Amino acid sequence: MTSARGLVAAQSARFTSLDPLLPSAVEPPTDGHVITAALADGARVAGVISHKTYEEHSTIRLWSTAHVWELLPLVGSSQGMDALLTRFRRHLDTHQPDDEDSACVVHWPSRDTRAARAFLDHGLVPLSVLAVRLRTPQPRVPRTLTIRRATPHDLDSVLELSLAELEYSSFVGGTIVRPEARAVKQRALAERLANASPIWLAERDGIAVALAECAIVSSEPGTMAATRLPRGRWGYVNCVSVLPGARGTGIGQQLVAYAHQELHRMGAVGTYLYYNPPNPLSSVFWPRQGYRPLWTVWEVRPAAALR
């Protein structure tokens, strides 16, 4: 790749200046299609286009299209995102991605507002953000619920709450309710419960009214997490779901406060999650719980709609 090391070093410095929590930039993988673009000042930028097709009945197809063209930019310190996205569009012209179940995706630091302008101009939208919350003292949240660890015996309750969140998110984000959604979710949740994963239920009068499905993720050199998060052990808040009739009553706040406490007790230096900016609930709720965007997932569906 053209001057890859120099671009990586310059991009790492750029990331640091944008947000101290961003990890250093890494060289894109070599198994994709390399594109380059020349800028008016004579500098060049580069990127790798990765094309993935996800199998039917896979969990990832519940929040992703079946076919994904992802651009991994390497623009260094330049404002070359517009030129790189133009080359991305030309690459698609030669491959004719006419499948409706497809998308173009770019992950980029949320605080890079100049790059955001280029993404918008090319038809990409900020469909989701990776938001982080560092381990900090939090005010005590009065508890009016019973909160406990979920077990395999709770599969039915966990499944229904998870599917409720999936359906709601499909209207305001990238989630897709496919015909196989129930079976896929049931299989994945049964496995997680059998492995005693950090999943909690909030109960009122013995009835499950909310779910927090979480995990512990290590951000270490060579891991995917290390390309998104600072080094260390992180709590991942994968899904928080409150029954529709119980929303807006403080149940979610109580459950999340408890989940934070437990994840930090497990050694997490912080927690992270994904939420959809178009979601009128999560876009307000999560910042109030101390989260702020670190990465934005820019996306356009179908892939052919990239400008």
Short mmCIF file of C-alpha atoms in Angstrom, two decimals:
data_model
loop_
_atom_site.label_atom_id
_atom_site.label_comp_id
_atom_site.label_asym_id
_atom_site.label_seq_id
_atom_site.Cartn_x
_atom_site.Cartn_y
_atom_site.Cartn_z
CA MET A 1 0.00 0.00 0.00
CA THR A 2 1.21 3.50 -0.89
CA SER A 3 3.33 4.88 1.97
CA ALA A 4 1.35 2.73 4.39
CA ARG A 5 3.61 3.19 7.40
CA GLY A 6 3.68 6.94 7.01
CA LEU A 7 -0.09 7.10 6.67
CA VAL A 8 -0.57 4.86 9.71
CA ALA A 9 1.73 7.04 11.83
CA ALA A 10 0.02 10.24 10.67
CA GLN A 11 -3.43 8.75 11.22
CA SER A 12 -2.48 7.61 14.73
CA ALA A 13 -1.39 11.15 15.57
CA ARG A 14 -4.65 12.45 14.13
CA PHE A 15 -6.67 10.02 16.24
CA THR A 16 -4.84 11.09 19.40
CA SER A 17 -5.56 14.74 18.69
CA LEU A 18 -9.23 13.98 18.09
CA ASP A 19 -9.88 11.82 21.13
CA PRO A 20 -7.42 10.48 23.75
CA LEU A 21 -9.44 7.26 24.10
CA LEU A 22 -8.92 6.24 20.47
CA PRO A 23 -6.39 3.43 19.95
CA SER A 24 -3.59 3.90 17.45
CA ALA A 25 -4.40 3.32 13.79
CA VAL A 26 -3.37 -0.02 12.33
CA GLU A 27 -2.58 -1.08 8.80
CA PRO A 28 -5.67 -2.44 7.03
CA PRO A 29 -5.67 -6.16 6.18
CA THR A 30 -4.03 -7.22 2.95
CA ASP A 31 -6.79 -9.57 1.81
CA GLY A 32 -9.06 -6.82 0.48
CA HIS A 33 -9.02 -4.57 -2.57
CA VAL A 34 -6.57 -1.66 -2.24
CA ILE A 35 -7.63 1.74 -3.56
CA THR A 36 -5.66 5.00 -3.65
CA ALA A 37 -6.53 8.60 -4.48
CA ALA A 38 -4.44 11.66 -5.28
CA LEU A 39 -5.17 14.98 -3.56
CA ALA A 40 -4.78 18.48 -4.96
CA ASP A 41 -1.61 19.10 -2.93
CA GLY A 42 0.09 16.02 -4.39
CA ALA A 43 -0.45 13.82 -1.33
CA ARG A 44 -2.05 10.41 -1.66
CA VAL A 45 -4.50 8.55 0.54
CA ALA A 46 -5.37 4.88 0.51
CA GLY A 47 -7.83 2.34 1.78
CA VAL A 48 -8.84 -1.30 1.67
CA ILE A 49 -12.29 -2.47 0.62
CA SER A 50 -13.42 -5.64 2.34
CA HIS A 51 -16.37 -7.55 0.87
CA LYS A 52 -18.16 -10.00 3.16
CA THR A 53 -21.19 -12.22 2.69
CA TYR A 54 -22.78 -13.54 5.87
CA GLU A 55 -24.42 -16.95 5.92
CA GLU A 56 -28.13 -17.41 6.43
CA HIS A 57 -29.19 -18.09 10.01
CA SER A 58 -26.06 -16.40 11.37
CA THR A 59 -26.47 -14.04 14.32
CA ILE A 60 -24.73 -11.16 12.58
CA ARG A 61 -27.47 -11.00 9.93
CA LEU A 62 -29.84 -9.73 12.61
CA TRP A 63 -27.99 -6.41 12.70
CA SER A 64 -26.26 -6.45 9.33
CA THR A 65 -27.17 -6.83 5.69
CA ALA A 66 -26.21 -10.09 4.02
CA HIS A 67 -23.58 -8.44 1.82
CA VAL A 68 -21.26 -5.75 3.18
CA TRP A 69 -18.62 -3.64 1.45
CA GLU A 70 -16.54 -2.04 4.21
CA LEU A 71 -13.98 0.66 3.55
CA LEU A 72 -11.00 0.83 5.91
CA PRO A 73 -9.56 4.31 5.24
CA LEU A 74 -5.93 5.31 5.59
CA VAL A 75 -5.96 9.06 5.07
CA GLY A 76 -3.19 10.04 7.48
CA SER A 77 -3.49 13.65 8.58
CA SER A 78 -5.12 14.84 5.34
CA GLN A 79 -8.72 15.73 4.60
CA GLY A 80 -8.79 13.10 1.89
CA MET A 81 -11.95 11.22 2.86
CA ASP A 82 -13.99 12.74 0.03
CA ALA A 83 -11.47 11.61 -2.59
CA LEU A 84 -11.29 8.13 -1.06
CA LEU A 85 -15.08 7.76 -1.02
CA THR A 86 -15.18 8.79 -4.68
CA ARG A 87 -12.76 5.96 -5.46
CA PHE A 88 -14.93 3.63 -3.35
CA ARG A 89 -17.92 4.52 -5.54
CA ARG A 90 -15.93 3.84 -8.71
CA HIS A 91 -14.92 0.44 -7.36
CA LEU A 92 -18.57 -0.43 -6.82
CA ASP A 93 -19.35 0.62 -10.39
CA THR A 94 -17.15 -2.23 -11.61
CA HIS A 95 -18.79 -4.79 -9.32
CA GLN A 96 -22.43 -3.71 -9.70
CA PRO A 97 -23.75 -4.56 -6.21
CA ASP A 98 -27.45 -4.79 -7.15
CA ASP A 99 -28.58 -6.84 -4.14
CA GLU A 100 -31.02 -4.91 -1.92
CA ASP A 101 -29.74 -6.81 1.14
CA SER A 102 -26.40 -5.01 0.99
CA ALA A 103 -24.57 -2.04 2.48
CA CYS A 104 -21.46 0.10 2.35
CA VAL A 105 -19.94 0.70 5.79
CA VAL A 106 -17.17 2.84 7.27
CA HIS A 107 -16.15 2.98 10.95
CA TRP A 108 -14.62 6.35 11.82
CA PRO A 109 -13.89 8.43 14.96
CA SER A 110 -17.02 10.27 16.02
CA ARG A 111 -15.23 13.55 16.71
CA ASP A 112 -13.85 13.90 13.18
CA THR A 113 -16.47 16.38 11.99
CA ARG A 114 -14.69 17.19 8.72
CA ALA A 115 -14.80 13.56 7.68
CA ALA A 116 -18.46 13.49 8.70
CA ARG A 117 -19.20 16.08 6.03
CA ALA A 118 -17.67 13.82 3.38
CA PHE A 119 -19.66 10.81 4.57
CA LEU A 120 -22.93 12.75 4.41
CA ASP A 121 -22.13 14.10 0.96
CA HIS A 122 -21.66 10.53 -0.31
CA GLY A 123 -24.99 9.33 1.07
CA LEU A 124 -23.79 7.56 4.22
CA VAL A 125 -25.72 8.05 7.46
CA PRO A 126 -24.60 7.68 11.10
CA LEU A 127 -26.64 4.55 11.69
CA SER A 128 -24.95 3.59 14.96
CA VAL A 129 -22.21 4.66 17.33
CA LEU A 130 -19.84 2.79 19.59
CA ALA A 131 -20.11 4.67 22.89
CA VAL A 132 -17.89 4.28 25.95
CA ARG A 133 -18.17 4.93 29.65
CA LEU A 134 -15.12 4.90 31.89
CA ARG A 135 -15.19 3.44 35.36
CA THR A 136 -16.18 6.39 37.53
CA PRO A 137 -18.06 6.74 40.82
CA GLN A 138 -21.77 6.85 40.13
CA PRO A 139 -24.59 8.18 42.28
CA ARG A 140 -26.56 5.52 44.09
CA VAL A 141 -29.72 4.61 42.21
CA PRO A 142 -32.58 3.60 44.53
CA ARG A 143 -33.71 0.10 43.67
CA THR A 144 -37.37 -0.88 43.55
CA LEU A 145 -36.83 -4.10 41.63
CA THR A 146 -35.38 -7.54 42.14
CA ILE A 147 -32.31 -7.91 39.93
CA ARG A 148 -30.68 -11.30 39.54
CA ARG A 149 -28.40 -13.29 37.25
CA ALA A 150 -30.28 -15.13 34.52
CA THR A 151 -29.98 -18.92 34.30
CA PRO A 152 -30.83 -21.46 31.57
CA HIS A 153 -34.29 -21.77 33.16
CA ASP A 154 -34.94 -18.15 32.19
CA LEU A 155 -34.48 -18.72 28.46
CA ASP A 156 -38.10 -17.95 27.54
CA SER A 157 -38.12 -14.62 29.40
CA VAL A 158 -34.70 -13.63 28.10
CA LEU A 159 -35.71 -14.52 24.55
CA GLU A 160 -38.94 -12.49 24.61
CA LEU A 161 -37.19 -9.41 26.00
CA SER A 162 -34.39 -9.73 23.47
CA LEU A 163 -36.85 -10.04 20.59
CA ALA A 164 -38.78 -6.99 21.82
CA GLU A 165 -35.59 -4.93 21.62
CA LEU A 166 -34.77 -6.39 18.20
CA GLU A 167 -38.17 -5.40 16.82
CA TYR A 168 -38.03 -1.86 18.21
CA SER A 169 -34.49 -1.30 16.94
CA SER A 170 -35.49 -2.43 13.45
CA PHE A 171 -37.53 0.78 13.08
CA VAL A 172 -34.78 3.15 14.20
CA GLY A 173 -31.48 1.49 13.29
CA GLY A 174 -29.72 -1.24 11.39
CA THR A 175 -31.41 -4.25 12.98
CA ILE A 176 -33.26 -6.59 10.63
CA VAL A 177 -36.09 -8.84 11.83
CA ARG A 178 -35.56 -11.84 9.57
CA PRO A 179 -37.89 -14.88 9.46
CA GLU A 180 -35.32 -16.93 11.35
CA ALA A 181 -34.77 -14.28 14.06
CA ARG A 182 -36.47 -16.20 16.87
CA ALA A 183 -34.60 -19.44 16.18
CA VAL A 184 -31.26 -17.65 15.80
CA LYS A 185 -31.74 -15.67 19.00
CA GLN A 186 -32.92 -18.71 20.93
CA ARG A 187 -29.86 -20.71 19.93
CA ALA A 188 -27.42 -17.91 20.77
CA LEU A 189 -29.04 -17.02 24.10
CA ALA A 190 -29.30 -20.67 25.17
CA GLU A 191 -25.57 -21.02 24.63
CA ARG A 192 -24.78 -17.83 26.54
CA LEU A 193 -26.97 -18.82 29.47
CA ALA A 194 -25.43 -22.29 29.56
CA ASN A 195 -22.01 -20.64 29.78
CA ALA A 196 -23.13 -18.44 32.71
CA SER A 197 -22.54 -15.25 30.73
CA PRO A 198 -23.20 -11.94 32.54
CA ILE A 199 -26.92 -11.61 31.82
CA TRP A 200 -29.30 -10.06 34.32
CA LEU A 201 -33.06 -9.89 34.66
CA ALA A 202 -35.04 -7.23 36.51
CA GLU A 203 -38.24 -8.52 38.07
CA ARG A 204 -41.30 -6.83 39.48
CA ASP A 205 -43.68 -9.02 41.48
CA GLY A 206 -41.88 -12.07 40.13
CA ILE A 207 -42.32 -11.06 36.48
CA ALA A 208 -39.30 -10.31 34.28
CA VAL A 209 -39.67 -6.74 33.00
CA ALA A 210 -36.14 -5.94 31.79
CA LEU A 211 -33.00 -7.60 30.48
CA ALA A 212 -29.32 -6.65 30.43
CA GLU A 213 -27.29 -8.99 28.23
CA CYS A 214 -23.58 -8.25 28.68
CA ALA A 215 -20.11 -9.71 28.19
CA ILE A 216 -16.50 -9.19 29.20
CA VAL A 217 -14.16 -8.33 26.32
CA SER A 218 -10.36 -8.04 26.44
CA SER A 219 -8.74 -5.37 24.30
CA GLU A 220 -5.28 -6.79 23.74
CA PRO A 221 -2.80 -6.49 20.84
CA GLY A 222 -3.98 -8.50 17.87
CA THR A 223 -7.65 -8.58 18.86
CA MET A 224 -10.47 -6.85 17.01
CA ALA A 225 -11.36 -5.01 20.21
CA ALA A 226 -7.91 -3.39 20.23
CA THR A 227 -8.75 -1.55 16.99
CA ARG A 228 -11.70 0.15 18.72
CA LEU A 229 -10.92 0.42 22.43
CA PRO A 230 -8.05 1.33 24.76
CA ARG A 231 -6.16 -1.62 26.19
CA GLY A 232 -7.74 -3.45 29.08
CA ARG A 233 -10.72 -5.49 30.17
CA TRP A 234 -14.04 -3.97 29.10
CA GLY A 235 -17.66 -4.67 29.87
CA TYR A 236 -19.81 -4.92 26.76
CA VAL A 237 -23.46 -3.99 27.15
CA ASN A 238 -24.91 -5.86 24.19
CA CYS A 239 -28.63 -5.52 24.82
CA VAL A 240 -30.79 -3.71 27.35
CA SER A 241 -34.50 -4.28 26.90
CA VAL A 242 -37.46 -3.09 28.96
CA LEU A 243 -40.98 -4.34 28.30
CA PRO A 244 -42.88 -1.71 26.27
CA GLY A 245 -45.45 -1.09 29.01
CA ALA A 246 -42.74 -0.55 31.64
CA ARG A 247 -40.56 1.95 29.77
CA GLY A 248 -40.03 5.41 31.18
CA THR A 249 -40.40 4.30 34.80
CA GLY A 250 -36.72 4.11 35.79
CA ILE A 251 -36.40 0.35 35.37
CA GLY A 252 -33.69 0.64 32.74
CA GLN A 253 -31.65 3.03 34.87
CA GLN A 254 -31.76 0.69 37.85
CA LEU A 255 -30.79 -2.34 35.80
CA VAL A 256 -27.95 -0.56 33.99
CA ALA A 257 -26.54 0.81 37.26
CA TYR A 258 -26.50 -2.72 38.64
CA ALA A 259 -24.90 -4.13 35.48
CA HIS A 260 -22.18 -1.45 35.61
CA GLN A 261 -21.46 -2.33 39.23
CA GLU A 262 -21.16 -6.04 38.46
CA LEU A 263 -19.06 -5.58 35.31
CA HIS A 264 -16.62 -3.36 37.19
CA ARG A 265 -16.50 -5.95 39.97
CA MET A 266 -15.37 -8.40 37.26
CA GLY A 267 -12.43 -6.13 36.49
CA ALA A 268 -13.76 -3.95 33.67
CA VAL A 269 -11.94 -0.62 33.26
CA GLY A 270 -14.99 0.72 31.49
CA THR A 271 -18.02 -0.33 29.50
CA TYR A 272 -19.07 0.13 25.90
CA LEU A 273 -22.08 -0.44 23.70
CA TYR A 274 -23.64 0.39 20.36
CA TYR A 275 -26.73 2.56 20.02
CA ASN A 276 -28.58 4.13 17.11
CA PRO A 277 -28.64 7.96 16.96
CA PRO A 278 -32.09 7.86 15.24
CA ASN A 279 -33.49 5.96 18.25
CA PRO A 280 -35.42 8.56 20.32
CA LEU A 281 -35.00 6.49 23.49
CA SER A 282 -31.41 5.23 23.44
CA SER A 283 -29.96 8.47 22.03
CA VAL A 284 -31.14 10.20 25.22
CA PHE A 285 -30.88 7.36 27.73
CA TRP A 286 -27.28 6.29 27.15
CA PRO A 287 -25.65 9.73 27.40
CA ARG A 288 -27.52 10.17 30.70
CA GLN A 289 -25.85 6.98 31.94
CA GLY A 290 -22.42 8.46 31.21
CA TYR A 291 -21.77 7.17 27.67
CA ARG A 292 -20.34 9.23 24.84
CA PRO A 293 -19.59 8.35 21.20
CA LEU A 294 -16.11 7.10 20.32
CA TRP A 295 -16.70 5.62 16.85
CA THR A 296 -19.49 6.24 14.38
CA VAL A 297 -20.62 3.51 12.01
CA TRP A 298 -21.46 5.24 8.74
CA GLU A 299 -23.64 3.15 6.47
CA VAL A 300 -25.72 3.30 3.32
CA ARG A 301 -28.22 0.65 2.25
CA PRO A 302 -28.30 -0.78 -0.35
CA ALA A 303 -24.63 -0.61 -1.35
CA ALA A 304 -25.50 0.74 -4.80
CA ALA A 305 -26.88 3.91 -3.15
CA LEU A 306 -23.37 5.14 -2.29
CA ARG A 307 -22.82 8.43 -4.10
#
